[in-house]
GROMACS .gro file of C-alpha atoms in nm:
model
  413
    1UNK     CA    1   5.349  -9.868   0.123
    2UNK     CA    2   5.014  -9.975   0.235
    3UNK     CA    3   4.938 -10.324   0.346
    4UNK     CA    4   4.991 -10.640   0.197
    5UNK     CA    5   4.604 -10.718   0.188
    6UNK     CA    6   4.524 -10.425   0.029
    7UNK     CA    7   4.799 -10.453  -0.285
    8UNK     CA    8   4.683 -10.819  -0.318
    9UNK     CA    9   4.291 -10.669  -0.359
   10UNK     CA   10   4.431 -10.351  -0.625
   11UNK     CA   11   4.784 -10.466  -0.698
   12UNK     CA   12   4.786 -10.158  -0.968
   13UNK     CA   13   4.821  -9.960  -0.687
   14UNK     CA   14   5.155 -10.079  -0.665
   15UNK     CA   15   5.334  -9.849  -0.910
   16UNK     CA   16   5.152  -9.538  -0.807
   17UNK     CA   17   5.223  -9.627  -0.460
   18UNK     CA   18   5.573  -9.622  -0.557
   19UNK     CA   19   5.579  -9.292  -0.703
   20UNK     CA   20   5.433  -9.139  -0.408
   21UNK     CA   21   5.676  -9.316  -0.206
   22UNK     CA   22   5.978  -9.186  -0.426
   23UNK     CA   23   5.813  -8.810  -0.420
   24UNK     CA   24   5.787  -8.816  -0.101
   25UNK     CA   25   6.159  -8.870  -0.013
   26UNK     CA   26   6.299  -8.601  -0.310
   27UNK     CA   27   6.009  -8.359  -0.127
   28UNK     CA   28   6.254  -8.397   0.186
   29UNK     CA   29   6.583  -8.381   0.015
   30UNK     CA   30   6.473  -8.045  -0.137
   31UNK     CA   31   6.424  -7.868   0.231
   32UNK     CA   32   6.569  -7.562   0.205
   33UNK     CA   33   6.913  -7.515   0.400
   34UNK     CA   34   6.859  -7.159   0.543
   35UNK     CA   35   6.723  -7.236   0.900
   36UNK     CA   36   6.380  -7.075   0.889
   37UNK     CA   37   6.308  -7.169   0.528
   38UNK     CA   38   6.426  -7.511   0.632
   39UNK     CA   39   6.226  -7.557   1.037
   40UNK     CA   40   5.899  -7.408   0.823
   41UNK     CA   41   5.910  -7.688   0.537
   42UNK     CA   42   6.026  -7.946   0.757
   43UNK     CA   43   5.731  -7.890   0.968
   44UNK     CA   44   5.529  -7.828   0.657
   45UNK     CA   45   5.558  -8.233   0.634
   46UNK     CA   46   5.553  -8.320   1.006
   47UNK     CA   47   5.171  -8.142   1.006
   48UNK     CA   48   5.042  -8.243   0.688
   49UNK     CA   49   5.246  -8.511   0.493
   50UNK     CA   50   4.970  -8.520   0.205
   51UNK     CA   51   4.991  -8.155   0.161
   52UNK     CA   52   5.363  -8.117   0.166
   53UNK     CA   53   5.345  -8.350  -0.124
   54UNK     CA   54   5.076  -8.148  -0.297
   55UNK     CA   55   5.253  -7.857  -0.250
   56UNK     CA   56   5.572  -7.988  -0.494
   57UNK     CA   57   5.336  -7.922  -0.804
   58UNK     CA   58   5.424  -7.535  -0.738
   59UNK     CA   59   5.661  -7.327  -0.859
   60UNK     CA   60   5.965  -7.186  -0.569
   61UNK     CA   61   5.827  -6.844  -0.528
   62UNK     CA   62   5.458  -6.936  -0.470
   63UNK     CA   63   5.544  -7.299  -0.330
   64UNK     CA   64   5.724  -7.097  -0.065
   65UNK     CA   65   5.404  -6.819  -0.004
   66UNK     CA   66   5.202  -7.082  -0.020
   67UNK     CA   67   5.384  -7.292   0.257
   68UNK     CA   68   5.419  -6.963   0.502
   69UNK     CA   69   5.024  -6.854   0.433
   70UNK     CA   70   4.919  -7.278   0.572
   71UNK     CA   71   5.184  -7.248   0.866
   72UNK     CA   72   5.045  -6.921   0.963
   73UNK     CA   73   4.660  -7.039   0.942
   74UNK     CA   74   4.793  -7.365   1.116
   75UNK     CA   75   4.928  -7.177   1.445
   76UNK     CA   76   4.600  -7.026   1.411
   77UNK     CA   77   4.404  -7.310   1.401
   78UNK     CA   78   4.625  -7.466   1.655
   79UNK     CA   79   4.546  -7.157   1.913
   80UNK     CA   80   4.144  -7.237   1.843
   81UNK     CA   81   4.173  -7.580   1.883
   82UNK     CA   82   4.331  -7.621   2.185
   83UNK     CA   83   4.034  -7.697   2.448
   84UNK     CA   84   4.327  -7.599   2.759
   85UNK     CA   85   4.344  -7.248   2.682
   86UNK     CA   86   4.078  -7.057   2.862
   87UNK     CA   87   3.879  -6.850   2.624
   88UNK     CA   88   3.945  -6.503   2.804
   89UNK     CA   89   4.336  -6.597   2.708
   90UNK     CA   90   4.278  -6.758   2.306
   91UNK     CA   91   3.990  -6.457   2.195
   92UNK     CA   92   4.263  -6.184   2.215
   93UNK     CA   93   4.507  -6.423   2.039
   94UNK     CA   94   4.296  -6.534   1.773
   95UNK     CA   95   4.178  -6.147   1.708
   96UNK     CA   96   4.559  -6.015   1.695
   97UNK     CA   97   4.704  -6.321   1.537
   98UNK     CA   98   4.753  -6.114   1.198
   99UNK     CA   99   5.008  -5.895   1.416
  100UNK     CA  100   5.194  -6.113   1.567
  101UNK     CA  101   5.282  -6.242   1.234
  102UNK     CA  102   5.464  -5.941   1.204
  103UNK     CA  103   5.697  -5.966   1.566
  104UNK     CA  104   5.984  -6.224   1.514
  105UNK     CA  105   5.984  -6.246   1.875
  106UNK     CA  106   5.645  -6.348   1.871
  107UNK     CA  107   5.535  -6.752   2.023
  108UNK     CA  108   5.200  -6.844   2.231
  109UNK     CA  109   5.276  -7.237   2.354
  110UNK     CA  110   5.013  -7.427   2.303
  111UNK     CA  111   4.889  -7.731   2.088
  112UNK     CA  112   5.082  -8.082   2.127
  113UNK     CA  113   5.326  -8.287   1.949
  114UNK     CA  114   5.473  -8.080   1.652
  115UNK     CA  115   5.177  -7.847   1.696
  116UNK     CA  116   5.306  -7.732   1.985
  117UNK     CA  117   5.646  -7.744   1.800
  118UNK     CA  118   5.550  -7.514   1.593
  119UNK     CA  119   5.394  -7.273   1.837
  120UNK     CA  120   5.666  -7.266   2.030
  121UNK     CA  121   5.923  -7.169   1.754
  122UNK     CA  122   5.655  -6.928   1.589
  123UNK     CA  123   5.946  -6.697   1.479
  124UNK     CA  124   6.088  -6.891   1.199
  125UNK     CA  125   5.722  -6.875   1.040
  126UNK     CA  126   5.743  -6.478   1.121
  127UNK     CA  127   6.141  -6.457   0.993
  128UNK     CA  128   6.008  -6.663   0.672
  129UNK     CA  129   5.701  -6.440   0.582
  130UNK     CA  130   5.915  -6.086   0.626
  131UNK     CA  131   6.137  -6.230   0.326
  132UNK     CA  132   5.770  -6.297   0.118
  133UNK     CA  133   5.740  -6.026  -0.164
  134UNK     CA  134   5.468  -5.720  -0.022
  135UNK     CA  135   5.176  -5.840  -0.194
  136UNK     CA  136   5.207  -6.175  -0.057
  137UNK     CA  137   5.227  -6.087   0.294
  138UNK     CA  138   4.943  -5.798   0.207
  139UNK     CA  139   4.696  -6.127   0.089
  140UNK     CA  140   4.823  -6.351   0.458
  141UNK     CA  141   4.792  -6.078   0.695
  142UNK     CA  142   4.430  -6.017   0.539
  143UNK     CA  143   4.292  -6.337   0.560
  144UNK     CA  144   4.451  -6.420   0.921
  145UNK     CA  145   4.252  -6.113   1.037
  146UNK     CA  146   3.954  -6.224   0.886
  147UNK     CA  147   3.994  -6.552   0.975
  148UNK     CA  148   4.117  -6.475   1.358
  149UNK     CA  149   3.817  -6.307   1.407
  150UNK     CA  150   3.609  -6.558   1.301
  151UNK     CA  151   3.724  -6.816   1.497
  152UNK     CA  152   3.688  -6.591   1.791
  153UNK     CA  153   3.337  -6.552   1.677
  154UNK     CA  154   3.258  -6.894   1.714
  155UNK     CA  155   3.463  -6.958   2.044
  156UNK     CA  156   3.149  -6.848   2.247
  157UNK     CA  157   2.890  -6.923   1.987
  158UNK     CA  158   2.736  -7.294   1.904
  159UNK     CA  159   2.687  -7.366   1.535
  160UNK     CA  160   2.318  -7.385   1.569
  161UNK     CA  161   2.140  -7.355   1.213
  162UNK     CA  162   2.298  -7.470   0.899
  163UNK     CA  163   2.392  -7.042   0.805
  164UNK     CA  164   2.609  -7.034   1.120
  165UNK     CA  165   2.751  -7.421   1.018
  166UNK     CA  166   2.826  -7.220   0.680
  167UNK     CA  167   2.978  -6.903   0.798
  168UNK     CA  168   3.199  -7.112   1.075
  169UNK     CA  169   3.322  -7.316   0.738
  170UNK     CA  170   3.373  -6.987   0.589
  171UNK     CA  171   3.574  -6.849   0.855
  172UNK     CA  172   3.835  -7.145   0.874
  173UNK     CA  173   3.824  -7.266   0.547
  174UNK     CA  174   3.607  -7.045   0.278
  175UNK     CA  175   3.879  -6.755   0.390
  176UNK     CA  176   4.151  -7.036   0.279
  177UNK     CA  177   4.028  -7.060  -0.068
  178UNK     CA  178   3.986  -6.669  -0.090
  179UNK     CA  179   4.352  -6.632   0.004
  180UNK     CA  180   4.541  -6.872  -0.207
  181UNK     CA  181   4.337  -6.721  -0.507
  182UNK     CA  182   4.471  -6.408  -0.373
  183UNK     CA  183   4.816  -6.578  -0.399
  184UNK     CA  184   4.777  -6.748  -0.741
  185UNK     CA  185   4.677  -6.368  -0.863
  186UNK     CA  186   4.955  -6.189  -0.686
  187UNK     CA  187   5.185  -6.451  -0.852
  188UNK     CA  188   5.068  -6.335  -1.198
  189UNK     CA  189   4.930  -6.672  -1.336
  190UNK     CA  190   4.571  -6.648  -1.286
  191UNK     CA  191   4.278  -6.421  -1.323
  192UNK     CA  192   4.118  -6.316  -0.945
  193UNK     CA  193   3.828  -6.571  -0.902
  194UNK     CA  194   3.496  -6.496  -0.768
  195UNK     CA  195   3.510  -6.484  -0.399
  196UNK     CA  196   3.166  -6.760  -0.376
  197UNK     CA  197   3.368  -7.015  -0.593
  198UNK     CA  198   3.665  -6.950  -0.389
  199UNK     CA  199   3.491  -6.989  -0.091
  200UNK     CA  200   3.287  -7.301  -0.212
  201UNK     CA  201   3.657  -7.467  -0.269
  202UNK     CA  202   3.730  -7.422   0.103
  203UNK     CA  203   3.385  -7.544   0.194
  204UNK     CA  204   3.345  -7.853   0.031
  205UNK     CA  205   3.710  -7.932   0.180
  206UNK     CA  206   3.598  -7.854   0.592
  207UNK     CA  207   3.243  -7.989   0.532
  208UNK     CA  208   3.455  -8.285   0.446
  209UNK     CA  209   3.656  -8.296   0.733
  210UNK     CA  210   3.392  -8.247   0.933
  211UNK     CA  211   3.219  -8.497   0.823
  212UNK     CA  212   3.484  -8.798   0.868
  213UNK     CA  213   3.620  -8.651   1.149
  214UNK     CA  214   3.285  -8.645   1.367
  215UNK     CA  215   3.444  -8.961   1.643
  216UNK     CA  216   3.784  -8.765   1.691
  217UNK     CA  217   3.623  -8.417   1.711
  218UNK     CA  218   3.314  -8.512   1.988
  219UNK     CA  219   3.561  -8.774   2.219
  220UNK     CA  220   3.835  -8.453   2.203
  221UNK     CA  221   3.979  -8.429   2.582
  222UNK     CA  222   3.906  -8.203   2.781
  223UNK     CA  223   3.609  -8.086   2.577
  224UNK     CA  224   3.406  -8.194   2.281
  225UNK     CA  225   3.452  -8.001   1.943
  226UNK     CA  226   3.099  -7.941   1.786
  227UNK     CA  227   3.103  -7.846   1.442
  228UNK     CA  228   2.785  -8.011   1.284
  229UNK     CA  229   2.473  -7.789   1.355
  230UNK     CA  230   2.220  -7.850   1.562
  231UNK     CA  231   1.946  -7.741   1.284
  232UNK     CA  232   2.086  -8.123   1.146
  233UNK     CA  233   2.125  -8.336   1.377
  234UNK     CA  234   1.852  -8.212   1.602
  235UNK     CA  235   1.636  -8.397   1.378
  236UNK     CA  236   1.803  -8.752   1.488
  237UNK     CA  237   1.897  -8.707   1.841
  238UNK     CA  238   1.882  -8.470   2.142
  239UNK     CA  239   2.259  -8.454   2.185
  240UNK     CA  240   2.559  -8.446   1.941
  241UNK     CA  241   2.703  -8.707   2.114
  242UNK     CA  242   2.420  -8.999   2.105
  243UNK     CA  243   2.504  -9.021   1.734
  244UNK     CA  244   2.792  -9.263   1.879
  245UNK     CA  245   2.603  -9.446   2.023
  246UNK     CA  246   2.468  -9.828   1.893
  247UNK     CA  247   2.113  -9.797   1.974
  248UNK     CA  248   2.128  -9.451   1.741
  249UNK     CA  249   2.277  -9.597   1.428
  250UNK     CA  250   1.964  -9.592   1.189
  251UNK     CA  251   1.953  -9.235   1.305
  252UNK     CA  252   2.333  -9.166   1.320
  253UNK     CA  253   2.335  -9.294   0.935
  254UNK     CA  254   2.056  -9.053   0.849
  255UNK     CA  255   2.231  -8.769   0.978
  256UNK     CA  256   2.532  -8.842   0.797
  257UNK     CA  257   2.393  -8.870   0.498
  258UNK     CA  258   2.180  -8.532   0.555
  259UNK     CA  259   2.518  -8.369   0.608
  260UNK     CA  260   2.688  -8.548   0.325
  261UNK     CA  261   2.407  -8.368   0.104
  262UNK     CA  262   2.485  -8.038   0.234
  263UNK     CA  263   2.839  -8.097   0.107
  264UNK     CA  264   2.727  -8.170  -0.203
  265UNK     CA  265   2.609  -7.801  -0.275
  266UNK     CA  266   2.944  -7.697  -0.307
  267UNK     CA  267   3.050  -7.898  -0.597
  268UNK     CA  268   2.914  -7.680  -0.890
  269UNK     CA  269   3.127  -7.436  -0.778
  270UNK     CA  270   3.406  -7.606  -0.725
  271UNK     CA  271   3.417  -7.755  -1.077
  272UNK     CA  272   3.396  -7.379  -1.236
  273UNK     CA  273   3.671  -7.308  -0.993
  274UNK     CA  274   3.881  -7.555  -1.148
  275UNK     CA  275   3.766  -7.519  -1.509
  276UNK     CA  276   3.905  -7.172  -1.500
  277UNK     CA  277   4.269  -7.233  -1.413
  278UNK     CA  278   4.559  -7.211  -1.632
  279UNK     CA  279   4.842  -7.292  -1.442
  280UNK     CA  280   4.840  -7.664  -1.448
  281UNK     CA  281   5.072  -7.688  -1.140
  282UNK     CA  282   4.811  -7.459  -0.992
  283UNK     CA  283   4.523  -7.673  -1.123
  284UNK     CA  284   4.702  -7.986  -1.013
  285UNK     CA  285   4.759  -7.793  -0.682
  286UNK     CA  286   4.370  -7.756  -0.581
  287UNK     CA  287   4.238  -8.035  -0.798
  288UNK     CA  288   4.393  -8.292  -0.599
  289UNK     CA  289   4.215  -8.216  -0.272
  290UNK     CA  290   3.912  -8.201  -0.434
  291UNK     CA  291   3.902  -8.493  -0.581
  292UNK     CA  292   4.022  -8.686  -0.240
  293UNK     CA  293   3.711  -8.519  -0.095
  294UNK     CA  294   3.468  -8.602  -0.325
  295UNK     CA  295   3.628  -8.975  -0.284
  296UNK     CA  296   3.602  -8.962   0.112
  297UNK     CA  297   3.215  -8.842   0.079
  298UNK     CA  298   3.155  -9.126  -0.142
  299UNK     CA  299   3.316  -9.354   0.147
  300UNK     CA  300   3.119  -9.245   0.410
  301UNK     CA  301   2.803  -9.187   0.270
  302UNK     CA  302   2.555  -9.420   0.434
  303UNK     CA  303   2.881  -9.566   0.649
  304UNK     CA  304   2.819  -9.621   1.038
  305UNK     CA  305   3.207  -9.653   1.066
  306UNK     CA  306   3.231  -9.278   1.093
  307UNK     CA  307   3.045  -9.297   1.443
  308UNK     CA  308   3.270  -9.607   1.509
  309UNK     CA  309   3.680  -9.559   1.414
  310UNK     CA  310   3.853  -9.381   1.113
  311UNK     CA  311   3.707  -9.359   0.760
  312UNK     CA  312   3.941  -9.286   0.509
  313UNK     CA  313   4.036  -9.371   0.120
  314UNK     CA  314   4.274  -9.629   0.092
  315UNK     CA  315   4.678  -9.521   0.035
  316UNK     CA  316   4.651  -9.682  -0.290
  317UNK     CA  317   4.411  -9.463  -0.435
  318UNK     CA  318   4.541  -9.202  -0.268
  319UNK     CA  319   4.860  -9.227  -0.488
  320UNK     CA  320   4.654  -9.282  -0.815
  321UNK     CA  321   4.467  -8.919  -0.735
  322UNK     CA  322   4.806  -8.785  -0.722
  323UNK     CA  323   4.990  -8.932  -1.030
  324UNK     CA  324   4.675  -8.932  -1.230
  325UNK     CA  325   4.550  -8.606  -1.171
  326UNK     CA  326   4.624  -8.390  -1.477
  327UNK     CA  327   4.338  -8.229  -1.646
  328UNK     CA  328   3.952  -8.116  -1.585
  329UNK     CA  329   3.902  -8.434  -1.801
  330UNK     CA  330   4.073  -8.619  -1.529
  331UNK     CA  331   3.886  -8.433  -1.265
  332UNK     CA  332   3.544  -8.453  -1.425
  333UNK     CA  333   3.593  -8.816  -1.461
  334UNK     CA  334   3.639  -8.880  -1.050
  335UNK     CA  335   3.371  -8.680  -0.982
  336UNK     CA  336   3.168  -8.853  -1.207
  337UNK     CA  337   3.293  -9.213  -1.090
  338UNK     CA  338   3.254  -9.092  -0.705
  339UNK     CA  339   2.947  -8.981  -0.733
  340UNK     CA  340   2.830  -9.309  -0.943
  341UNK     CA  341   2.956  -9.500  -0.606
  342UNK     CA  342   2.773  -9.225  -0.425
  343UNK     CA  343   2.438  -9.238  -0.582
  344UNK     CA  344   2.454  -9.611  -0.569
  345UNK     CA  345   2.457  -9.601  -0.161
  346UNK     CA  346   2.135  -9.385  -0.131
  347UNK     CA  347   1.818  -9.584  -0.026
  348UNK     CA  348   1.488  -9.528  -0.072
  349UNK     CA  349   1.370  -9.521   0.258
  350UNK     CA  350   1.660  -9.258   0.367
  351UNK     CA  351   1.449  -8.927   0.454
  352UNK     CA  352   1.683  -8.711   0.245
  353UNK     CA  353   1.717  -8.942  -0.040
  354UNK     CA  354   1.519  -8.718  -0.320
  355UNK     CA  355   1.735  -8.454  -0.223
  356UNK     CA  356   2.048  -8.630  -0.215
  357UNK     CA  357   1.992  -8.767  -0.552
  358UNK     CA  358   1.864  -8.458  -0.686
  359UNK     CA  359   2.265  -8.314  -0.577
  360UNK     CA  360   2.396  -8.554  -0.759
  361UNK     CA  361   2.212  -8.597  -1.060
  362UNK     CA  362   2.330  -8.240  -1.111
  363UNK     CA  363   2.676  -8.297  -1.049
  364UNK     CA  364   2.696  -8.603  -1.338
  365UNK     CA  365   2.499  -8.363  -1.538
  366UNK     CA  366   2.796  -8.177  -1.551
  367UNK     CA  367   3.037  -8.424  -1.579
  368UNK     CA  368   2.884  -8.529  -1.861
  369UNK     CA  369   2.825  -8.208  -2.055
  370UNK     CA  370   3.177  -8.130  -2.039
  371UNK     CA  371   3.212  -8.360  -2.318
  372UNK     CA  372   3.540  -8.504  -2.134
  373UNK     CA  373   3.442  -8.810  -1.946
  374UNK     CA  374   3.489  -9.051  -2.312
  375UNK     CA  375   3.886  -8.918  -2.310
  376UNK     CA  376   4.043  -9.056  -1.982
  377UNK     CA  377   4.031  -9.417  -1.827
  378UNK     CA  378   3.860  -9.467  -1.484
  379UNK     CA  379   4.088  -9.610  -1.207
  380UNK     CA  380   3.775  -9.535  -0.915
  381UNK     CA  381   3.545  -9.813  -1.054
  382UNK     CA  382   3.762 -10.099  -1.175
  383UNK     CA  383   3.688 -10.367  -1.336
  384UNK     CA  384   3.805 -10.741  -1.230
  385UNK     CA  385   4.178 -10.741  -1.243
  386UNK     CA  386   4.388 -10.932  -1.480
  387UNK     CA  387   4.685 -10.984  -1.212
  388UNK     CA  388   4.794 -11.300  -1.102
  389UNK     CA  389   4.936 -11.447  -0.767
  390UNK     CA  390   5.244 -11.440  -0.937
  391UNK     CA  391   5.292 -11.088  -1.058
  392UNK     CA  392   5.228 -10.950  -0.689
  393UNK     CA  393   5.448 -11.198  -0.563
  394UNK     CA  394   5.678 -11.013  -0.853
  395UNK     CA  395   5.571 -10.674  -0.740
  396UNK     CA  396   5.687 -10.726  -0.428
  397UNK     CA  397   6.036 -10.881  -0.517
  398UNK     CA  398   6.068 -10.564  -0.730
  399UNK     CA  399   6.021 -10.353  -0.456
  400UNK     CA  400   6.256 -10.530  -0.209
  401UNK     CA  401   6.546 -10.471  -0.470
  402UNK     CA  402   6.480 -10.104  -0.459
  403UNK     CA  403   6.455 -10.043  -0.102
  404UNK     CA  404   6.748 -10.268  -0.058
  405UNK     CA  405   6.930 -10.038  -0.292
  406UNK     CA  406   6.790  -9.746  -0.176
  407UNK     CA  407   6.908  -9.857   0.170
  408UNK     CA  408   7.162 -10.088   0.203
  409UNK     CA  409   7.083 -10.147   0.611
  410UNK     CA  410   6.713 -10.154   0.530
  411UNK     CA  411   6.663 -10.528   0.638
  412UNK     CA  412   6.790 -10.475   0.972
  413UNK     CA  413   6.619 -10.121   1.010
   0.00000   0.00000   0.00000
């Protein structure tokens, strides 16, 4: 539920907290009994807890395509990233991938923990996407190809200039937001979207990741995972791996920040992407993620910690994105809050700061011409809270009674 520290700092996290807490346990009650509906949605929340919960906002039919098209691109992903496999063995898997998906029969091991879990019991995935309606499995067995290719692309190519960094976030990610609009369409609820807005959604996501992720991709054993291109950070250092280093962090920070500004390109697009969806489980759906990334950009903007340990949002306002999430107003709003914090953190003496600022002048240029931001209440940039001692102390109390009920052995679990 997040630590006591951090409820005591933002103790209106508490409720929202709660609700995510609550979600998350009806999320696992409703696992479907049949056994390969069941092993793929139970693994759905052993890989990705956050988008398991995501994933509720959708209706049964395309929660269930939806869940089958991430497993698949998962095992895909899994196959790529596993530095063990020699690259003579994962090319031909990544390339046939959208095949196997076919073969019930069908399992490469590979991957660790529940990775390799789901690897290894491949043919539920397989047994759950022959029961998906034709022009679902028409829109997952295009993108894996696409996508298995690329990814065996890149397996003996170094992202070098900022176009291959962009085409390698195409491949694994731009291809993701293609196919779920390909989903979303073949459900019936929304109009096809343009393939660059699609592909900007997936973007702005893996440049993202990328991003925060820099420390756990470089130390990966047995071999370092590259993803940020040498066109960047060949500017700062000689080798990928001296950005880690103490003696490089002026010129870690500035590289950071260079590829937090490439990020930033994306979020035009994104926003249009957004503004055009009906659905509102839909919008809910890909708002959410957006919103988290434009929040985890703002966090480690200008942030040596990313060379140092994990940078991520706190839980708390994790679980306000999620309950609070509801309309473009909401969304314009965090994007205009995150990139307040954002804009705040660039200095003058950074070498990319006119650009940088330039990026996100444009982006609260939107927010604010959508005419939106006066109709929603921020919960990014608080103000001083009005809680005392005494209502957290309350807070808590509150939520020992319900766990107690909830559990009646939960003190000596």
């Amino acid at each position: 539920m997040g630590s006591l520290g951090a409820l005591m700092k933002h103790p209106d996290d508490f409720y929202p907290l709660l609700k995510l807490k609550m979600a998350a346990r009806n999320a696992e009650k409703q696992i479907p009994s049949e056994p390969h509906w069941g092993f793929c949605f139970s693994m759905l929340h052993k890989v990705s807890r956050s988008f398991a919960l995501v994933i509720q906002q959708l209706d049964t039919e395309l929660r269930n395509a939806v869940c089958i098209f991430y497993l698949v691109l998962r095992a895909l992903d899994t196959v790529e990233d596993d530095t063990s496999v020699a690259a003579d063995v994962k090319v031909p898997i990544l390339i046939d991938f959208y095949r196997h998906i076919y073969d019930r029969d069908w399992h490469f091991s590979c991957g660790t923990k529940e990775y390799k879990v789901l690897m290894d019991q491949f043919h539920h995935v397989s047994a759950a996407f022959l029961e998906l309606e034709k022009g679902y499995q028409e829109a997952i067995e295009d993108i894996t190809l696409r996508m298995g290719a690329g990814m065996a692309k890149f397996i003996c190519k170094e992202v070098e200039t900022v176009d291959d960094y962009d085409e390698y976030c195409h491949y694994v990610a731009g291809l993701v937001g293609l196919g779920l609009s390909k989903l979303f369409h073949a459900y019936g609820s929304e109009d096809l979207a343009p393939e660059s807005l699609s592909n900007s959604m997936g973007l702005f996501l893996q440049k993202t990741n990328i991003i925060r992720d820099y420390l756990e991709d470089i130390n990966e054993i047995p071999k370092s995972r590259m993803f940020w291109p040498r066109q960047i950070w060949g500017k700062y250092v000689k080798k990928l791996e001296d950005l880690k280093d103490e003696e490089n962090s002026v010129k870690a920070v500035q590289c950071l920040n260079d590829m937090v500004t490439n990020a930033l390109l994306h979020v035009d697009d994104c926003l249009k992407y957004m503004s055009a969806l009906r659905d509102p489980a839909i919008f809910r759906f890909c708002a959410i993620p957006q919103i988290m990334a434009i929040g985890t950009l703002a966090l480690c903007y200008n942030n040596i910690k990313v060379f140092r340990g994990v940078v991520k949002m706190r839980r708390g306002l994790t679980a306000k994105v999620i309950d609070r999430t509801k309309s473009m107003a909401d969304v314009y709003g965090a994007f205009y809050d995150f990139s307040c914090i954002l804009k705040a953190k660039v200095g003058k003496n950074d070498p990319n700061a006119q650009k940088t600022m330039s990026r996100l002048d444009s982006i609260l240029k939107t927010c604010r011409d959508s005419g939106v931001l006066n109709k929603r209440k921020s919960y990014i940039i608080e103000n001083q809270s009005d809680y005392t001692p005494f209502v957290v102390v309350l807070l808590f109390i509150i939520l020992a009674i319900f766990l107690v009920n909830l559990n009646p052995n939960w003190p000596n679990n």
